């Protein structure tokens, strides 16, 4: 199951808030979640031959989350990919992780 959420941070203070959030996550990637620990990748220095980008990735064997600020709008985009044994379990996992991530990024 995949999903995309855009969180809006309007105005000059919004741009500052997005930079602070990315910096905080980048420097302390211990995202709290009821779904267990995540491996963290910061694409800010370039990874596996890819160019530098302001993308942060959290993943484990069932969840992958990409967080990136929009380059053209005052938005933070969060991409979710969830897999589980049943459709109901997958939807429940998605809702749980979205709640955790969005609270963390607020």
mmCIF file with all atom_site columns, C-alpha atoms in Angstrom:
data_model
loop_
_atom_site.group_PDB
_atom_site.id
_atom_site.type_symbol
_atom_site.label_atom_id
_atom_site.label_alt_id
_atom_site.label_comp_id
_atom_site.label_asym_id
_atom_site.label_entity_id
_atom_site.label_seq_id
_atom_site.pdbx_PDB_ins_code
_atom_site.Cartn_x
_atom_site.Cartn_y
_atom_site.Cartn_z
_atom_site.occupancy
_atom_site.B_iso_or_equiv
_atom_site.pdbx_formal_charge
_atom_site.auth_seq_id
_atom_site.auth_comp_id
_atom_site.auth_asym_id
_atom_site.auth_atom_id
_atom_site.pdbx_PDB_model_num
ATOM 1   C CA . UNK A 1 1   ? 0.000  0.000   0.000  1.00 0.00 ? 1   UNK A CA 1
ATOM 2   C CA . UNK A 1 2   ? 1.355  3.422   -0.870 1.00 0.00 ? 2   UNK A CA 1
ATOM 3   C CA . UNK A 1 3   ? 0.253  6.886   0.171  1.00 0.00 ? 3   UNK A CA 1
ATOM 4   C CA . UNK A 1 4   ? 1.433  10.470  -0.128 1.00 0.00 ? 4   UNK A CA 1
ATOM 5   C CA . UNK A 1 5   ? 0.797  13.196  2.440  1.00 0.00 ? 5   UNK A CA 1
ATOM 6   C CA . UNK A 1 6   ? 1.720  16.850  1.958  1.00 0.00 ? 6   UNK A CA 1
ATOM 7   C CA . UNK A 1 7   ? 2.055  18.938  5.104  1.00 0.00 ? 7   UNK A CA 1
ATOM 8   C CA . UNK A 1 8   ? 1.833  22.687  4.455  1.00 0.00 ? 8   UNK A CA 1
ATOM 9   C CA . UNK A 1 9   ? 3.970  25.241  6.305  1.00 0.00 ? 9   UNK A CA 1
ATOM 10  C CA . UNK A 1 10  ? 2.871  28.670  4.969  1.00 0.00 ? 10  UNK A CA 1
ATOM 11  C CA . UNK A 1 11  ? 4.875  31.884  5.004  1.00 0.00 ? 11  UNK A CA 1
ATOM 12  C CA . UNK A 1 12  ? 8.474  32.702  5.829  1.00 0.00 ? 12  UNK A CA 1
ATOM 13  C CA . UNK A 1 13  ? 8.113  31.054  9.225  1.00 0.00 ? 13  UNK A CA 1
ATOM 14  C CA . UNK A 1 14  ? 6.903  27.903  7.438  1.00 0.00 ? 14  UNK A CA 1
ATOM 15  C CA . UNK A 1 15  ? 10.058 27.688  5.340  1.00 0.00 ? 15  UNK A CA 1
ATOM 16  C CA . UNK A 1 16  ? 12.124 28.087  8.501  1.00 0.00 ? 16  UNK A CA 1
ATOM 17  C CA . UNK A 1 17  ? 10.069 25.407  10.259 1.00 0.00 ? 17  UNK A CA 1
ATOM 18  C CA . UNK A 1 18  ? 10.628 22.961  7.373  1.00 0.00 ? 18  UNK A CA 1
ATOM 19  C CA . UNK A 1 19  ? 14.391 23.577  7.467  1.00 0.00 ? 19  UNK A CA 1
ATOM 20  C CA . UNK A 1 20  ? 14.373 23.026  11.241 1.00 0.00 ? 20  UNK A CA 1
ATOM 21  C CA . UNK A 1 21  ? 12.406 19.790  10.939 1.00 0.00 ? 21  UNK A CA 1
ATOM 22  C CA . UNK A 1 22  ? 14.713 18.367  8.282  1.00 0.00 ? 22  UNK A CA 1
ATOM 23  C CA . UNK A 1 23  ? 17.763 19.433  10.293 1.00 0.00 ? 23  UNK A CA 1
ATOM 24  C CA . UNK A 1 24  ? 16.377 17.886  13.484 1.00 0.00 ? 24  UNK A CA 1
ATOM 25  C CA . UNK A 1 25  ? 15.569 14.598  11.766 1.00 0.00 ? 25  UNK A CA 1
ATOM 26  C CA . UNK A 1 26  ? 18.899 14.605  9.909  1.00 0.00 ? 26  UNK A CA 1
ATOM 27  C CA . UNK A 1 27  ? 20.871 15.143  13.128 1.00 0.00 ? 27  UNK A CA 1
ATOM 28  C CA . UNK A 1 28  ? 18.731 12.897  15.330 1.00 0.00 ? 28  UNK A CA 1
ATOM 29  C CA . UNK A 1 29  ? 16.982 10.290  13.164 1.00 0.00 ? 29  UNK A CA 1
ATOM 30  C CA . UNK A 1 30  ? 15.377 8.385   16.056 1.00 0.00 ? 30  UNK A CA 1
ATOM 31  C CA . UNK A 1 31  ? 11.823 8.600   14.761 1.00 0.00 ? 31  UNK A CA 1
ATOM 32  C CA . UNK A 1 32  ? 9.552  7.080   17.402 1.00 0.00 ? 32  UNK A CA 1
ATOM 33  C CA . UNK A 1 33  ? 7.164  4.463   16.083 1.00 0.00 ? 33  UNK A CA 1
ATOM 34  C CA . UNK A 1 34  ? 5.075  1.594   17.356 1.00 0.00 ? 34  UNK A CA 1
ATOM 35  C CA . UNK A 1 35  ? 6.196  -0.327  14.253 1.00 0.00 ? 35  UNK A CA 1
ATOM 36  C CA . UNK A 1 36  ? 9.715  -0.897  15.489 1.00 0.00 ? 36  UNK A CA 1
ATOM 37  C CA . UNK A 1 37  ? 13.150 0.421   14.593 1.00 0.00 ? 37  UNK A CA 1
ATOM 38  C CA . UNK A 1 38  ? 14.040 1.879   11.213 1.00 0.00 ? 38  UNK A CA 1
ATOM 39  C CA . UNK A 1 39  ? 17.211 2.037   9.152  1.00 0.00 ? 39  UNK A CA 1
ATOM 40  C CA . UNK A 1 40  ? 17.883 5.678   8.279  1.00 0.00 ? 40  UNK A CA 1
ATOM 41  C CA . UNK A 1 41  ? 19.384 7.055   5.053  1.00 0.00 ? 41  UNK A CA 1
ATOM 42  C CA . UNK A 1 42  ? 20.140 10.728  4.423  1.00 0.00 ? 42  UNK A CA 1
ATOM 43  C CA . UNK A 1 43  ? 20.437 11.449  0.707  1.00 0.00 ? 43  UNK A CA 1
ATOM 44  C CA . UNK A 1 44  ? 21.903 14.906  1.458  1.00 0.00 ? 44  UNK A CA 1
ATOM 45  C CA . UNK A 1 45  ? 25.420 13.695  0.712  1.00 0.00 ? 45  UNK A CA 1
ATOM 46  C CA . UNK A 1 46  ? 24.491 11.548  -2.267 1.00 0.00 ? 46  UNK A CA 1
ATOM 47  C CA . UNK A 1 47  ? 23.994 7.797   -1.890 1.00 0.00 ? 47  UNK A CA 1
ATOM 48  C CA . UNK A 1 48  ? 24.979 4.934   -4.185 1.00 0.00 ? 48  UNK A CA 1
ATOM 49  C CA . UNK A 1 49  ? 26.043 7.288   -6.960 1.00 0.00 ? 49  UNK A CA 1
ATOM 50  C CA . UNK A 1 50  ? 22.846 9.346   -6.796 1.00 0.00 ? 50  UNK A CA 1
ATOM 51  C CA . UNK A 1 51  ? 23.160 13.139  -6.672 1.00 0.00 ? 51  UNK A CA 1
ATOM 52  C CA . UNK A 1 52  ? 22.698 15.007  -3.391 1.00 0.00 ? 52  UNK A CA 1
ATOM 53  C CA . UNK A 1 53  ? 19.050 15.599  -2.513 1.00 0.00 ? 53  UNK A CA 1
ATOM 54  C CA . UNK A 1 54  ? 17.123 16.759  0.499  1.00 0.00 ? 54  UNK A CA 1
ATOM 55  C CA . UNK A 1 55  ? 15.472 13.375  1.051  1.00 0.00 ? 55  UNK A CA 1
ATOM 56  C CA . UNK A 1 56  ? 15.397 11.333  4.253  1.00 0.00 ? 56  UNK A CA 1
ATOM 57  C CA . UNK A 1 57  ? 14.439 7.645   4.201  1.00 0.00 ? 57  UNK A CA 1
ATOM 58  C CA . UNK A 1 58  ? 13.315 5.392   7.015  1.00 0.00 ? 58  UNK A CA 1
ATOM 59  C CA . UNK A 1 59  ? 12.766 1.710   6.344  1.00 0.00 ? 59  UNK A CA 1
ATOM 60  C CA . UNK A 1 60  ? 12.428 -1.683  7.859  1.00 0.00 ? 60  UNK A CA 1
ATOM 61  C CA . UNK A 1 61  ? 11.204 -4.962  6.401  1.00 0.00 ? 61  UNK A CA 1
ATOM 62  C CA . UNK A 1 62  ? 7.554  -3.775  6.288  1.00 0.00 ? 62  UNK A CA 1
ATOM 63  C CA . UNK A 1 63  ? 7.702  0.010   6.012  1.00 0.00 ? 63  UNK A CA 1
ATOM 64  C CA . UNK A 1 64  ? 9.475  2.580   3.870  1.00 0.00 ? 64  UNK A CA 1
ATOM 65  C CA . UNK A 1 65  ? 9.003  6.313   4.427  1.00 0.00 ? 65  UNK A CA 1
ATOM 66  C CA . UNK A 1 66  ? 10.542 9.107   2.360  1.00 0.00 ? 66  UNK A CA 1
ATOM 67  C CA . UNK A 1 67  ? 10.418 12.672  3.667  1.00 0.00 ? 67  UNK A CA 1
ATOM 68  C CA . UNK A 1 68  ? 11.362 15.656  1.548  1.00 0.00 ? 68  UNK A CA 1
ATOM 69  C CA . UNK A 1 69  ? 10.574 19.351  1.458  1.00 0.00 ? 69  UNK A CA 1
ATOM 70  C CA . UNK A 1 70  ? 9.050  20.597  -1.777 1.00 0.00 ? 70  UNK A CA 1
ATOM 71  C CA . UNK A 1 71  ? 11.417 22.736  -3.778 1.00 0.00 ? 71  UNK A CA 1
ATOM 72  C CA . UNK A 1 72  ? 8.613  24.944  -5.124 1.00 0.00 ? 72  UNK A CA 1
ATOM 73  C CA . UNK A 1 73  ? 5.943  25.084  -2.416 1.00 0.00 ? 73  UNK A CA 1
ATOM 74  C CA . UNK A 1 74  ? 5.875  25.453  1.376  1.00 0.00 ? 74  UNK A CA 1
ATOM 75  C CA . UNK A 1 75  ? 5.172  21.745  1.804  1.00 0.00 ? 75  UNK A CA 1
ATOM 76  C CA . UNK A 1 76  ? 6.823  18.715  3.299  1.00 0.00 ? 76  UNK A CA 1
ATOM 77  C CA . UNK A 1 77  ? 5.987  15.583  1.323  1.00 0.00 ? 77  UNK A CA 1
ATOM 78  C CA . UNK A 1 78  ? 5.863  12.201  3.001  1.00 0.00 ? 78  UNK A CA 1
ATOM 79  C CA . UNK A 1 79  ? 5.736  9.072   0.872  1.00 0.00 ? 79  UNK A CA 1
ATOM 80  C CA . UNK A 1 80  ? 4.605  5.850   2.562  1.00 0.00 ? 80  UNK A CA 1
ATOM 81  C CA . UNK A 1 81  ? 5.034  2.262   1.384  1.00 0.00 ? 81  UNK A CA 1
ATOM 82  C CA . UNK A 1 82  ? 3.616  -0.404  3.687  1.00 0.00 ? 82  UNK A CA 1
ATOM 83  C CA . UNK A 1 83  ? 3.373  -4.165  3.338  1.00 0.00 ? 83  UNK A CA 1
ATOM 84  C CA . UNK A 1 84  ? 1.652  -6.646  5.614  1.00 0.00 ? 84  UNK A CA 1
ATOM 85  C CA . UNK A 1 85  ? -0.049 -10.038 5.456  1.00 0.00 ? 85  UNK A CA 1
ATOM 86  C CA . UNK A 1 86  ? -3.600 -8.763  4.882  1.00 0.00 ? 86  UNK A CA 1
ATOM 87  C CA . UNK A 1 87  ? -5.222 -5.661  3.420  1.00 0.00 ? 87  UNK A CA 1
ATOM 88  C CA . UNK A 1 88  ? -6.744 -4.767  6.799  1.00 0.00 ? 88  UNK A CA 1
ATOM 89  C CA . UNK A 1 89  ? -3.396 -5.103  8.580  1.00 0.00 ? 89  UNK A CA 1
ATOM 90  C CA . UNK A 1 90  ? -1.726 -2.976  5.914  1.00 0.00 ? 90  UNK A CA 1
ATOM 91  C CA . UNK A 1 91  ? -4.282 -0.178  6.282  1.00 0.00 ? 91  UNK A CA 1
ATOM 92  C CA . UNK A 1 92  ? -3.972 -0.323  10.077 1.00 0.00 ? 92  UNK A CA 1
ATOM 93  C CA . UNK A 1 93  ? -0.170 -0.125  9.847  1.00 0.00 ? 93  UNK A CA 1
ATOM 94  C CA . UNK A 1 94  ? -0.393 2.815   7.440  1.00 0.00 ? 94  UNK A CA 1
ATOM 95  C CA . UNK A 1 95  ? -2.754 4.718   9.728  1.00 0.00 ? 95  UNK A CA 1
ATOM 96  C CA . UNK A 1 96  ? -0.553 4.078   12.767 1.00 0.00 ? 96  UNK A CA 1
ATOM 97  C CA . UNK A 1 97  ? 2.668  5.153   11.102 1.00 0.00 ? 97  UNK A CA 1
ATOM 98  C CA . UNK A 1 98  ? 1.048  8.221   9.507  1.00 0.00 ? 98  UNK A CA 1
ATOM 99  C CA . UNK A 1 99  ? -0.164 9.331   12.922 1.00 0.00 ? 99  UNK A CA 1
ATOM 100 C CA . UNK A 1 100 ? 3.338  8.872   14.402 1.00 0.00 ? 100 UNK A CA 1
ATOM 101 C CA . UNK A 1 101 ? 5.174  10.611  11.548 1.00 0.00 ? 101 UNK A CA 1
ATOM 102 C CA . UNK A 1 102 ? 2.780  13.513  11.167 1.00 0.00 ? 102 UNK A CA 1
ATOM 103 C CA . UNK A 1 103 ? 2.835  14.187  14.910 1.00 0.00 ? 103 UNK A CA 1
ATOM 104 C CA . UNK A 1 104 ? 6.634  14.125  14.796 1.00 0.00 ? 104 UNK A CA 1
ATOM 105 C CA . UNK A 1 105 ? 6.703  16.590  11.872 1.00 0.00 ? 105 UNK A CA 1
ATOM 106 C CA . UNK A 1 106 ? 4.104  19.002  13.269 1.00 0.00 ? 106 UNK A CA 1
#
